[in-house]
Structures are given as C-alpha cells and as structure tokens.
Coordinates of C-alpha atoms in Angstrom, one line a residue:
M286 CA 115.1 114.6 99.8
S287 CA 111.8 115.3 102.2
I288 CA 108.9 114.0 101.9
T289 CA 107.3 117.5 100.8
S290 CA 109.5 118.0 97.8
R291 CA 109.3 114.2 97.0
I292 CA 105.6 114.9 96.0
T293 CA 105.8 117.8 94.8
A294 CA 108.8 116.9 92.4
A295 CA 106.6 113.7 91.2
G296 CA 103.1 115.2 90.9
T297 CA 102.8 119.3 90.2
T298 CA 98.9 118.8 89.7
A299 CA 98.0 116.6 92.7
V300 CA 95.9 118.8 94.3
L301 CA 94.2 119.3 91.7
V302 CA 93.2 115.8 91.2
A303 CA 92.1 115.3 95.1
V304 CA 89.6 118.3 94.6
A305 CA 88.2 116.5 91.4
L306 CA 87.6 112.8 93.1
S307 CA 85.7 114.4 95.9
G308 CA 82.7 113.3 94.4
C309 CA 83.4 110.2 93.5
A310 CA 84.4 109.1 96.9
A311 CA 81.2 110.4 97.9
S312 CA 79.1 108.9 95.8
G313 CA 80.7 105.4 96.4
K314 CA 81.9 104.8 92.9
T315 CA 85.0 103.3 91.4
V316 CA 87.7 105.9 90.9
P317 CA 88.3 106.6 86.9
G318 CA 91.5 105.5 85.4
I319 CA 92.5 103.3 87.9
D320 CA 92.9 99.8 86.5
R321 CA 93.3 97.2 89.3
S322 CA 94.1 94.3 86.9
A323 CA 97.4 96.2 85.4
S324 CA 99.1 93.5 87.6
A325 CA 99.4 89.9 88.2
A326 CA 96.5 88.8 90.5
P327 CA 97.3 88.5 94.3
S328 CA 99.1 85.2 95.5
A329 CA 99.7 83.6 98.5
A330 CA 101.3 85.3 101.5
S331 CA 105.3 86.3 101.1
A332 CA 108.0 84.6 102.7
S333 CA 110.1 87.2 104.7
P334 CA 112.4 89.1 102.7
T335 CA 115.9 89.1 102.7
S336 CA 118.8 91.2 101.3
T337 CA 122.0 88.9 101.9
P338 CA 123.3 87.6 98.1
A339 CA 123.5 83.8 99.5
A340 CA 119.7 84.1 100.2
E341 CA 118.6 85.7 96.6
A342 CA 116.9 82.5 95.8
A343 CA 114.5 83.0 98.7
A344 CA 113.2 86.3 98.1
P345 CA 109.7 87.2 98.7
T346 CA 107.0 86.7 95.7
D347 CA 104.8 89.3 97.4
L348 CA 105.9 92.5 98.8
T349 CA 102.8 93.6 101.2
F350 CA 103.2 96.9 102.9
E351 CA 103.4 94.9 106.3
D352 CA 106.9 93.1 104.6
G353 CA 108.2 96.3 104.7
A354 CA 109.7 95.9 108.6
A355 CA 111.8 93.3 107.5
L356 CA 113.9 94.9 104.5
S357 CA 117.2 95.6 105.0
A358 CA 117.8 99.7 106.0
S359 CA 120.5 99.4 103.2
S360 CA 118.1 98.0 100.5
L361 CA 117.3 100.3 97.7
P362 CA 113.9 99.8 96.0
A363 CA 113.6 100.3 91.9
F364 CA 111.8 99.9 89.2
G365 CA 113.2 97.4 86.6
L366 CA 111.6 99.7 84.0
E367 CA 111.1 98.3 80.4
V368 CA 108.8 100.8 79.1
S369 CA 111.1 100.8 76.0
A370 CA 109.7 97.5 75.0
L371 CA 106.1 99.4 74.8
D372 CA 105.1 100.2 71.5
G373 CA 104.4 104.3 70.7
W374 CA 106.2 105.0 74.2
E375 CA 109.9 106.8 74.9
Q376 CA 111.8 108.5 76.8
T377 CA 112.0 112.3 77.0
G378 CA 113.5 113.6 79.5
E379 CA 115.2 112.7 82.6
D380 CA 116.4 114.5 86.2
P381 CA 119.2 112.8 87.8
G382 CA 118.4 115.3 90.8
T383 CA 115.3 113.8 91.3
G384 CA 115.3 110.8 90.2
S385 CA 112.7 110.9 87.6
R386 CA 112.7 109.9 84.4
E387 CA 109.8 111.3 81.6
Y388 CA 108.0 109.1 79.0
T389 CA 105.7 110.4 76.6
N390 CA 103.4 108.4 74.3
T391 CA 102.1 108.5 70.7
D392 CA 99.0 109.9 71.9
G393 CA 100.7 112.8 74.0
S394 CA 100.1 111.3 77.3
V395 CA 103.3 111.6 80.1
A396 CA 104.5 109.3 82.5
T397 CA 106.8 110.2 85.1
I398 CA 108.9 107.3 86.9
T399 CA 110.6 108.5 90.2
Q400 CA 113.1 106.2 92.6
Q401 CA 114.8 108.0 95.5
R402 CA 116.1 107.8 99.3
I403 CA 114.2 109.9 101.4
T404 CA 115.8 111.5 104.6
D405 CA 112.7 112.4 106.7
L406 CA 110.9 108.8 106.8
D407 CA 110.3 107.5 109.9
P408 CA 111.6 103.6 109.7
S409 CA 109.4 102.7 112.7
V410 CA 106.4 104.2 111.0
G411 CA 105.3 101.3 108.5
D412 CA 105.2 101.4 105.0
R413 CA 101.7 102.1 104.8
A414 CA 101.4 104.9 106.9
A415 CA 105.1 106.2 105.2
T416 CA 103.1 105.8 102.0
E417 CA 100.1 108.0 103.3
Q418 CA 102.5 110.7 104.4
L419 CA 103.9 110.9 100.8
F420 CA 100.1 111.8 99.4
T421 CA 99.4 113.6 102.9
A422 CA 102.3 115.8 102.3
A423 CA 101.0 117.2 99.3
G424 CA 97.5 117.8 100.4
L425 CA 96.0 114.9 99.2
P426 CA 93.5 113.1 101.7
A427 CA 94.5 109.3 102.5
E428 CA 90.3 108.5 102.8
Q429 CA 90.8 108.8 99.0
L430 CA 93.7 106.4 98.6
E431 CA 93.0 103.0 97.0
E432 CA 95.4 100.1 96.9
Q433 CA 97.1 99.3 93.5
L434 CA 99.0 96.6 93.1
L435 CA 102.2 96.5 90.8
P436 CA 104.2 93.3 89.6
T437 CA 107.7 92.5 91.2
M438 CA 111.2 91.0 89.5
T439 CA 110.4 87.9 91.5
G440 CA 106.8 87.0 89.7
G441 CA 104.2 88.1 92.5
T442 CA 103.2 91.8 93.6
A443 CA 103.6 94.7 95.5
Q444 CA 101.2 96.7 97.2
F445 CA 100.9 100.3 96.4
L446 CA 98.5 103.4 97.0
S447 CA 97.0 105.5 94.0
I448 CA 94.2 108.1 93.6
A449 CA 93.3 109.6 90.1
G450 CA 90.8 111.8 88.4
Q451 CA 90.3 115.0 86.7
S452 CA 92.1 118.5 86.9
S453 CA 90.5 122.4 86.4
D454 CA 92.2 122.2 82.7
G455 CA 90.0 118.6 81.4
S456 CA 93.0 116.5 81.7
W457 CA 93.6 113.2 83.8
S458 CA 96.2 111.7 85.7
A459 CA 97.2 109.1 88.3
T460 CA 99.6 108.9 90.8
V461 CA 100.7 105.2 92.1
A462 CA 103.2 105.4 95.0
R463 CA 104.7 103.6 98.0
A464 CA 106.8 104.4 100.7
F465 CA 110.0 102.3 101.9
A466 CA 110.1 103.2 105.8
K467 CA 113.0 101.6 106.8
P468 CA 115.4 101.9 103.7
G469 CA 113.5 105.5 103.4
A470 CA 113.2 105.5 99.5
A471 CA 109.9 106.0 97.6
L472 CA 108.6 104.6 94.3
I473 CA 106.0 106.8 92.2
V474 CA 104.3 106.8 89.3
K475 CA 102.6 109.4 87.7
V476 CA 100.5 109.2 84.4
H477 CA 99.2 112.5 82.9
T478 CA 96.5 112.4 79.8
S479 CA 94.2 114.2 78.0
S480 CA 91.2 112.2 78.5
Q481 CA 89.8 109.6 80.9
E482 CA 89.3 106.9 78.2
A483 CA 93.1 107.3 77.5
L484 CA 94.5 107.3 81.3
R485 CA 93.2 103.6 81.7
P486 CA 95.0 101.6 79.2
D487 CA 98.0 103.9 79.5
L488 CA 98.3 103.8 83.2
H489 CA 97.9 99.7 82.8
D490 CA 100.9 99.9 80.0
V491 CA 103.6 102.1 82.3
L492 CA 102.6 99.4 85.5
V493 CA 102.8 96.2 84.0
A494 CA 106.4 97.4 83.1
A495 CA 107.8 99.4 86.0
K496 CA 108.5 95.4 87.9
V497 CA 109.5 96.2 91.5
V498 CA 113.2 95.0 92.4
L499 CA 114.8 95.4 95.2
T500 CA 118.5 95.9 95.2

C-alpha cells in the first residue's frame, strides 16, 4: 500500500478539512475539535524500545517520534481498540483490504480506524517526517498539523499528528495519524461528525480507546 492510497482510503474529505482550517491557522487560534487531554499527560522520557520477547517488561512507557528509530523493522504497530466498551458505539463496517474498521455512534458520528503496512516509506526519514508525508500526500498542509498524544498499552503516550475542521457540506472531521518509518506502517483515526459540538467528545472517546501497542 502506497502513502497516497493509504491517506485516500482513510480520509475522503481531508482536502476540504484543510481548506476550512486555513483561516483558523492564520488567526493563531486553537483548531476546534482537537482535544489535547484525550490521553494521559506526558510522562518522563522513554526507554529504548525493544522487540525481543524476553525484554517485554522493558517496553517503553512513551513512544515519541524519535523513539521510532529504535523499533525493529519487523515490529507491527497496532491499536488495542476497546471501542466495544464505549456506550453508544458499534462496529458498522470493515475493509480488510485497507486495514480499516468503521464504528458508528448513536449520535450519527462515524469513526474509521486504520492500521496497515505501507510499502513506500523511507525507513531513514524518521517517524515525524514520514507522518507529515501521510498528510501532504493527500494535499494537507504540514504547517497546519498539530501534535496529538494517544495512550499506549504500557500506560504512557505516543506522539501523533492531527488536523481538524469543517467541510463544505457543514460537517466536521478530524484525522489523527502516525507513520512508523522503520517497519513501514501507519496508524490512522478519522472521526466525522455533523457538528463541531459533537466532534470533541466523540474524538476524545475514540482516542482514549485506541491504545497503541507494538507487536
């Protein structure tokens, strides 16, 4: 799966979101719909990641972009998703070809969770640069991306990048993603809602449940 097809599969209204956000970025205001408190507060610097079973107890608490360089090329980042435990959410679709699952809330909000290998990531560029490529390949401006912290299964946080805003049809959406350059993989969360008021709590619920795990 290429970088371009990965973002296209995960976010069909991404370009509209970027256009709608340009005014917010120019004004210096916080982008609406992104909740920086969605995960636990940042903790101390992480230890070096390891992929050996004997050293699982030493797995890093946090997973910064810089930590990606220490990952094994054979590791597979994934979401330890617990959306089924959230009131009002149910799985409404699945596409094994793109590695995506769709969940719908009773308020009509839709969350798409994607995790898959990517064939054309340069393992030497670093995770932050690779993540920016995911967005720019879809026409999204890297300068408007904001950092988002997702919880990990080890009780820490993982750095992601995000963008959110309003589409031309009046709906709101947010995309939160991270590329792992060395193993060639990407994790993407997209939440689409009918209103700005619904976006923040729905995105918060999904991000808290989508805990990052390395296998």
